[in-house]
């Protein structure tokens, strides 16, 4: 990614520029076995602060399993996953999902996971409440601190819904949203946990070309607005090639290629892996 030279002087501006290239996530030779199957095998990848990186590969290649390893759904069988926040680097491999979320990794799911009977607003509020600044006592007795925090949570949730073009549907039941809107709500919920690294698992799945194009612009604007690093799994190659700065290609659990979209597109192993697939790399 081309980072602009710092314009303003002062500690905040120079600190931002200094941090831009640092490694945020480092996956080192990670393997995950399910019985006799290695879903992910000896995978290494890095994401630097502010990068938008794609993780692509044919069906069953191991992409979602990588996300499940990064978010604590499964511990790695072997290897290390290091994540840096506030100058602190920790091995998060095998850490509980809520701790990884609190450390700054947010995600969406390939199979949409919403509270379908709750309102759109409540879906975001619940995700945000993971980090509420009041205790059980305040919640039970509705203290002034509780009320203040509640007002802030509603305000911030509505702001996120506005950014995701869902503000006018805040009161609707999640199950009544269109498929595309449900995917937007998933992203709003992930943002509500205040991640520094956002993992998106096929955010354009089921969307028509117009919706996909709108989502593509939205993802790049979210990165700027929230100073995010993003790792994106996506089968829609027009989206991937348009916005990702770097790509990793998985096939049968192994990284077979990595580099810029142009390098990856021309890589013989990638062409071979996609032969017989519908995707036009
Ligand atoms: N919990 C599990 N138990 C057993 N096998 C699993 C489990 N999770 C994933 N797998 C297997 O691991 C392999 C990789 O699956 P994964 O879902 O990571 O692929 P993917 O690249 O995300 O595929 P898709 O593009 O279809 O979403 C598959 O063979 C899958 O069946
Ligand atoms: Mg998957």
Coordinates of C-alpha atoms and ligand atoms in Angstrom, one line a residue:
X1 CA 0.0 0.0 0.0
X2 CA 1.3 3.5 -0.8
X3 CA 1.2 5.5 2.3
X4 CA 1.1 9.3 1.8
X5 CA 4.0 11.3 3.3
X6 CA 3.0 12.8 6.6
X7 CA 1.5 16.3 5.9
X8 CA 1.0 17.6 9.4
X9 CA 3.7 17.7 12.0
X10 CA 3.3 16.7 15.6
X11 CA 3.5 13.4 17.5
X12 CA 0.1 12.0 16.3
X13 CA 0.8 12.4 12.6
X14 CA 4.3 11.0 12.7
X15 CA 3.3 8.1 15.0
X16 CA 0.6 7.2 12.4
X17 CA 3.2 7.3 9.6
X18 CA 5.7 5.2 11.7
X19 CA 3.2 2.6 12.4
X20 CA 1.8 2.2 8.9
X21 CA 4.2 -0.5 7.8
X22 CA 4.4 -2.5 11.0
X23 CA 3.2 -6.1 11.2
X24 CA -0.1 -6.5 12.8
X25 CA -0.7 -10.2 12.3
X26 CA 1.8 -12.9 11.8
X27 CA 0.8 -16.4 11.1
X28 CA 3.8 -18.7 11.3
X29 CA 3.6 -22.3 9.9
X30 CA 0.1 -23.0 11.2
X31 CA -1.5 -26.4 10.7
X32 CA -4.9 -27.5 11.6
X33 CA -5.9 -31.2 11.4
X34 CA -9.4 -32.6 11.5
X35 CA -8.9 -36.4 12.0
X36 CA -6.8 -37.4 9.1
X37 CA -7.4 -34.2 7.1
X38 CA -5.1 -31.2 7.2
X39 CA -7.6 -28.4 6.5
X40 CA -4.7 -25.9 6.8
X41 CA -1.1 -27.0 6.4
X42 CA 2.0 -25.1 7.3
X43 CA 0.4 -21.7 6.4
X44 CA 2.4 -18.5 7.0
X45 CA 1.0 -15.1 6.3
X46 CA 1.5 -11.5 7.5
X47 CA -0.7 -8.5 7.5
X48 CA 0.7 -5.0 8.0
X49 CA -1.1 -2.1 9.6
X50 CA -3.6 -0.6 7.2
X51 CA -3.3 -3.3 4.5
X52 CA -6.2 -4.8 2.6
X53 CA -5.3 -8.4 1.9
X54 CA -7.2 -11.0 0.0
X55 CA -7.4 -14.8 0.9
X56 CA -8.6 -16.7 -2.1
X57 CA -8.7 -20.3 -3.3
X58 CA -11.1 -22.9 -4.6
X59 CA -14.0 -24.4 -2.5
X60 CA -12.7 -26.4 0.5
X61 CA -9.2 -24.8 0.2
X62 CA -9.1 -24.0 4.0
X63 CA -9.9 -20.2 3.9
X64 CA -12.7 -20.2 6.5
X65 CA -10.6 -22.6 8.7
X66 CA -7.8 -19.9 8.7
X67 CA -10.4 -17.4 10.0
X68 CA -11.6 -19.9 12.6
X69 CA -8.0 -20.3 13.7
X70 CA -7.5 -16.5 13.9
X71 CA -10.6 -16.0 16.0
X72 CA -10.2 -18.9 18.4
X73 CA -12.9 -21.1 17.1
X74 CA -10.2 -23.8 16.9
X75 CA -6.7 -23.9 18.3
X76 CA -3.9 -24.6 15.8
X77 CA -2.6 -28.1 15.8
X78 CA 0.9 -26.6 15.2
X79 CA 2.4 -23.2 14.6
X80 CA 2.0 -19.7 16.1
X81 CA -0.4 -16.8 15.5
X82 CA 0.9 -13.4 16.7
X83 CA -1.2 -10.3 16.9
X84 CA 0.1 -6.9 17.9
X85 CA -2.0 -4.2 19.7
X86 CA -0.8 -1.1 21.5
X87 CA 2.8 -2.2 21.1
X88 CA 2.1 -5.6 22.7
X89 CA 2.6 -8.8 20.6
X90 CA 0.8 -11.9 21.8
X91 CA 0.5 -15.4 20.6
X92 CA -3.3 -15.6 20.2
X93 CA -3.3 -19.2 18.9
X94 CA -5.9 -21.1 20.9
X95 CA -7.0 -18.1 22.9
X96 CA -10.7 -17.9 23.7
X97 CA -12.8 -16.1 21.0
X98 CA -14.0 -13.3 23.3
X99 CA -10.4 -12.5 24.3
X100 CA -9.3 -12.4 20.7
X101 CA -12.3 -10.1 19.9
X102 CA -11.3 -7.9 22.8
X103 CA -7.7 -7.9 21.6
X104 CA -9.0 -6.3 18.3
X105 CA -9.9 -8.9 15.7
X106 CA -13.5 -8.7 14.5
X107 CA -15.1 -11.0 11.9
X108 CA -18.1 -11.7 9.8
X109 CA -19.3 -15.2 9.0
X110 CA -19.7 -17.0 5.6
X111 CA -23.0 -18.4 7.0
X112 CA -24.7 -15.3 8.3
X113 CA -25.1 -15.4 12.1
X114 CA -27.6 -12.8 13.3
X115 CA -30.1 -12.8 16.0
X116 CA -32.9 -13.1 13.5
X117 CA -35.8 -12.4 15.9
X118 CA -34.2 -9.2 17.2
X119 CA -34.3 -5.8 15.7
X120 CA -31.5 -4.6 13.5
X121 CA -30.5 -2.0 16.2
X122 CA -30.5 -4.7 19.0
X123 CA -28.2 -6.9 16.9
X124 CA -25.6 -4.1 16.8
X125 CA -26.1 -3.1 20.5
X126 CA -25.5 -6.7 21.6
X127 CA -22.2 -6.8 19.7
X128 CA -21.2 -3.4 21.3
X129 CA -22.2 -4.4 24.8
X130 CA -19.2 -6.8 24.9
X131 CA -17.2 -3.7 25.9
X132 CA -19.7 -1.8 28.1
X133 CA -18.2 0.4 30.9
X134 CA -20.7 -0.6 33.6
X135 CA -21.2 -3.6 35.8
X136 CA -24.1 -5.9 36.7
X137 CA -25.1 -3.6 39.6
X138 CA -25.5 -0.6 37.3
X139 CA -27.5 -2.7 34.8
X140 CA -29.9 -4.2 37.4
X141 CA -30.6 -0.9 39.1
X142 CA -30.5 1.3 36.1
X143 CA -28.0 3.8 37.6
X144 CA -27.2 7.1 35.9
X145 CA -24.0 5.5 34.7
X146 CA -26.0 2.8 33.0
X147 CA -28.3 5.3 31.3
X148 CA -25.4 7.3 30.0
X149 CA -23.7 4.2 28.6
X150 CA -27.0 3.0 27.1
X151 CA -27.5 6.4 25.3
X152 CA -24.0 6.2 24.0
X153 CA -24.4 2.6 22.8
X154 CA -27.6 3.5 20.9
X155 CA -26.0 6.6 19.4
X156 CA -22.9 4.7 18.2
X157 CA -25.0 1.7 17.0
X158 CA -27.1 4.1 14.9
X159 CA -24.0 5.8 13.6
X160 CA -22.7 2.3 12.4
X161 CA -26.1 1.5 10.9
X162 CA -26.0 4.8 9.0
X163 CA -22.5 4.0 7.6
X164 CA -23.8 0.6 6.5
X165 CA -26.9 2.2 4.9
X166 CA -29.3 0.5 7.4
X167 CA -30.4 3.4 9.6
X168 CA -33.9 3.4 8.2
X169 CA -34.2 -0.3 9.0
X170 CA -33.1 0.0 12.6
X171 CA -36.4 -1.1 14.0
X172 CA -37.0 -4.0 11.5
X173 CA -36.5 -7.6 12.5
X174 CA -33.2 -8.9 11.2
X175 CA -34.9 -11.9 9.5
X176 CA -36.9 -9.4 7.3
X177 CA -33.8 -7.8 5.8
X178 CA -32.8 -8.7 2.3
X179 CA -29.8 -11.0 2.0
X180 CA -27.5 -8.1 1.0
X181 CA -28.7 -6.0 4.0
X182 CA -28.1 -9.0 6.4
X183 CA -24.5 -9.1 5.1
X184 CA -24.2 -5.3 5.8
X185 CA -25.6 -5.9 9.3
X186 CA -23.0 -8.6 9.9
X187 CA -20.3 -6.0 9.1
X188 CA -21.9 -3.4 11.4
X189 CA -21.8 -6.0 14.2
X190 CA -18.2 -6.7 13.6
X191 CA -17.4 -3.0 13.6
X192 CA -19.3 -2.6 16.9
X193 CA -16.5 -4.7 18.6
X194 CA -14.0 -1.9 17.6
X195 CA -11.5 -4.1 15.8
X196 CA -8.1 -3.1 14.4
X197 CA -8.2 -6.1 12.1
X198 CA -11.4 -7.0 10.3
X199 CA -11.9 -10.4 8.8
X200 CA -14.6 -10.6 6.1
X201 CA -15.7 -14.1 5.0
X202 CA -17.3 -13.8 1.5
X203 CA -19.1 -10.5 2.2
X204 CA -20.4 -10.3 -1.4
X205 CA -21.9 -13.9 -1.5
X206 CA -25.4 -13.8 -2.8
X207 CA -25.2 -10.1 -3.9
X208 CA -26.0 -8.9 -7.4
X209 CA -23.3 -7.0 -9.4
X210 CA -24.7 -3.6 -8.4
X211 CA -24.7 -4.5 -4.7
X212 CA -21.2 -6.0 -5.0
X213 CA -19.9 -2.8 -6.6
X214 CA -21.5 -0.7 -3.8
X215 CA -20.0 -3.1 -1.2
X216 CA -16.5 -2.8 -2.8
X217 CA -16.6 1.0 -2.3
X218 CA -17.9 0.6 1.2
X219 CA -15.1 -1.8 2.3
X220 CA -12.4 0.7 1.1
X221 CA -14.2 3.6 2.8
X222 CA -14.5 1.6 6.1
X223 CA -10.8 1.0 6.0
X224 CA -10.0 4.7 5.9
X225 CA -12.7 5.7 8.3
X226 CA -11.8 3.2 11.1
X227 CA -8.1 2.9 10.3
X228 CA -8.6 -0.8 9.7
X229 CA -6.5 -3.6 8.4
X230 CA -8.7 -6.0 6.5
X231 CA -8.3 -9.7 5.5
X232 CA -10.9 -10.6 2.9
X233 CA -12.1 -14.0 1.7
X234 CA -14.0 -13.6 -1.5
X235 CA -14.9 -15.7 -4.6
X236 CA -15.9 -12.6 -6.6
X237 CA -12.6 -11.9 -8.4
X238 CA -13.7 -8.5 -9.7
X239 CA -14.0 -7.3 -6.1
X240 CA -10.8 -9.0 -5.0
X241 CA -8.7 -7.7 -7.9
X242 CA -10.1 -4.2 -7.5
X243 CA -9.4 -3.5 -3.9
X244 CA -6.8 -5.9 -2.5
X245 CA -3.2 -4.8 -2.4
X246 CA -1.9 -8.3 -1.8
X247 CA -3.3 -11.8 -2.1
X248 CA -2.6 -15.2 -0.6
X249 CA -3.9 -18.2 -2.5
X250 CA -4.8 -21.4 -0.7
X251 CA -5.3 -24.7 -2.3
X252 CA -5.8 -28.0 -0.3
X253 CA -4.8 -26.2 2.8
X254 CA -1.5 -24.9 1.4
X255 CA -0.4 -21.4 0.4
X256 CA 0.4 -21.9 -3.3
X257 CA 1.1 -18.3 -4.2
X258 CA 1.2 -14.8 -2.8
X259 CA 1.8 -11.3 -4.1
X260 CA 0.1 -8.5 -5.9
X261 CA -3.2 -9.3 -7.8
X262 CA -1.3 -9.1 -11.1
X263 CA 1.5 -11.5 -9.9
X264 CA -1.1 -13.9 -8.5
X265 CA -3.3 -13.8 -11.6
X266 CA -0.4 -15.0 -13.8
X267 CA 1.0 -17.6 -11.4
X268 CA 0.9 -21.1 -13.0
X269 CA -0.1 -22.8 -9.8
X270 CA -3.0 -20.5 -9.4
X271 CA -4.2 -21.0 -13.0
X272 CA -3.9 -24.8 -12.4
X273 CA -5.8 -24.6 -9.1
X274 CA -8.7 -22.7 -10.7
X275 CA -8.9 -24.9 -13.8
X276 CA -12.4 -26.4 -13.7
X277 CA -13.6 -23.7 -11.4
X278 CA -16.1 -21.1 -12.6
X279 CA -14.1 -18.3 -11.1
X280 CA -12.2 -16.3 -13.8
X281 CA -9.0 -15.3 -12.0
Ligands
LIG1 N1 -14.9 -28.6 11.9 C1 -14.5 -29.4 10.9 N2 -14.4 -30.7 11.0 C2 -14.0 -31.5 10.0 N3 -13.6 -31.0 8.8 C3 -13.6 -29.6 8.6 C4 -14.1 -28.8 9.7 N4 -14.0 -27.5 9.2 C5 -13.5 -27.6 8.0 N5 -13.3 -28.8 7.6 C6 -12.8 -29.3 6.3 O1 -11.6 -28.5 6.0 C7 -11.5 -28.2 4.6 C8 -11.5 -26.7 4.5 O2 -12.7 -26.2 4.8 P1 -13.0 -24.6 4.7 O3 -14.4 -24.4 5.2 O4 -11.9 -23.9 5.5 O5 -12.8 -24.3 3.2 P2 -13.0 -22.9 2.4 O6 -11.8 -22.6 1.7 O7 -13.6 -21.9 3.4 O8 -14.2 -23.3 1.4 P3 -15.4 -22.5 0.8 O9 -14.8 -21.6 -0.3 O10 -16.3 -23.6 0.2 O11 -16.0 -21.7 1.9 C9 -12.8 -28.9 4.0 O12 -12.4 -30.1 3.5 C10 -13.7 -29.0 5.2 O13 -14.6 -30.1 5.0
LIG2 MG1 -15.3 -20.8 3.5

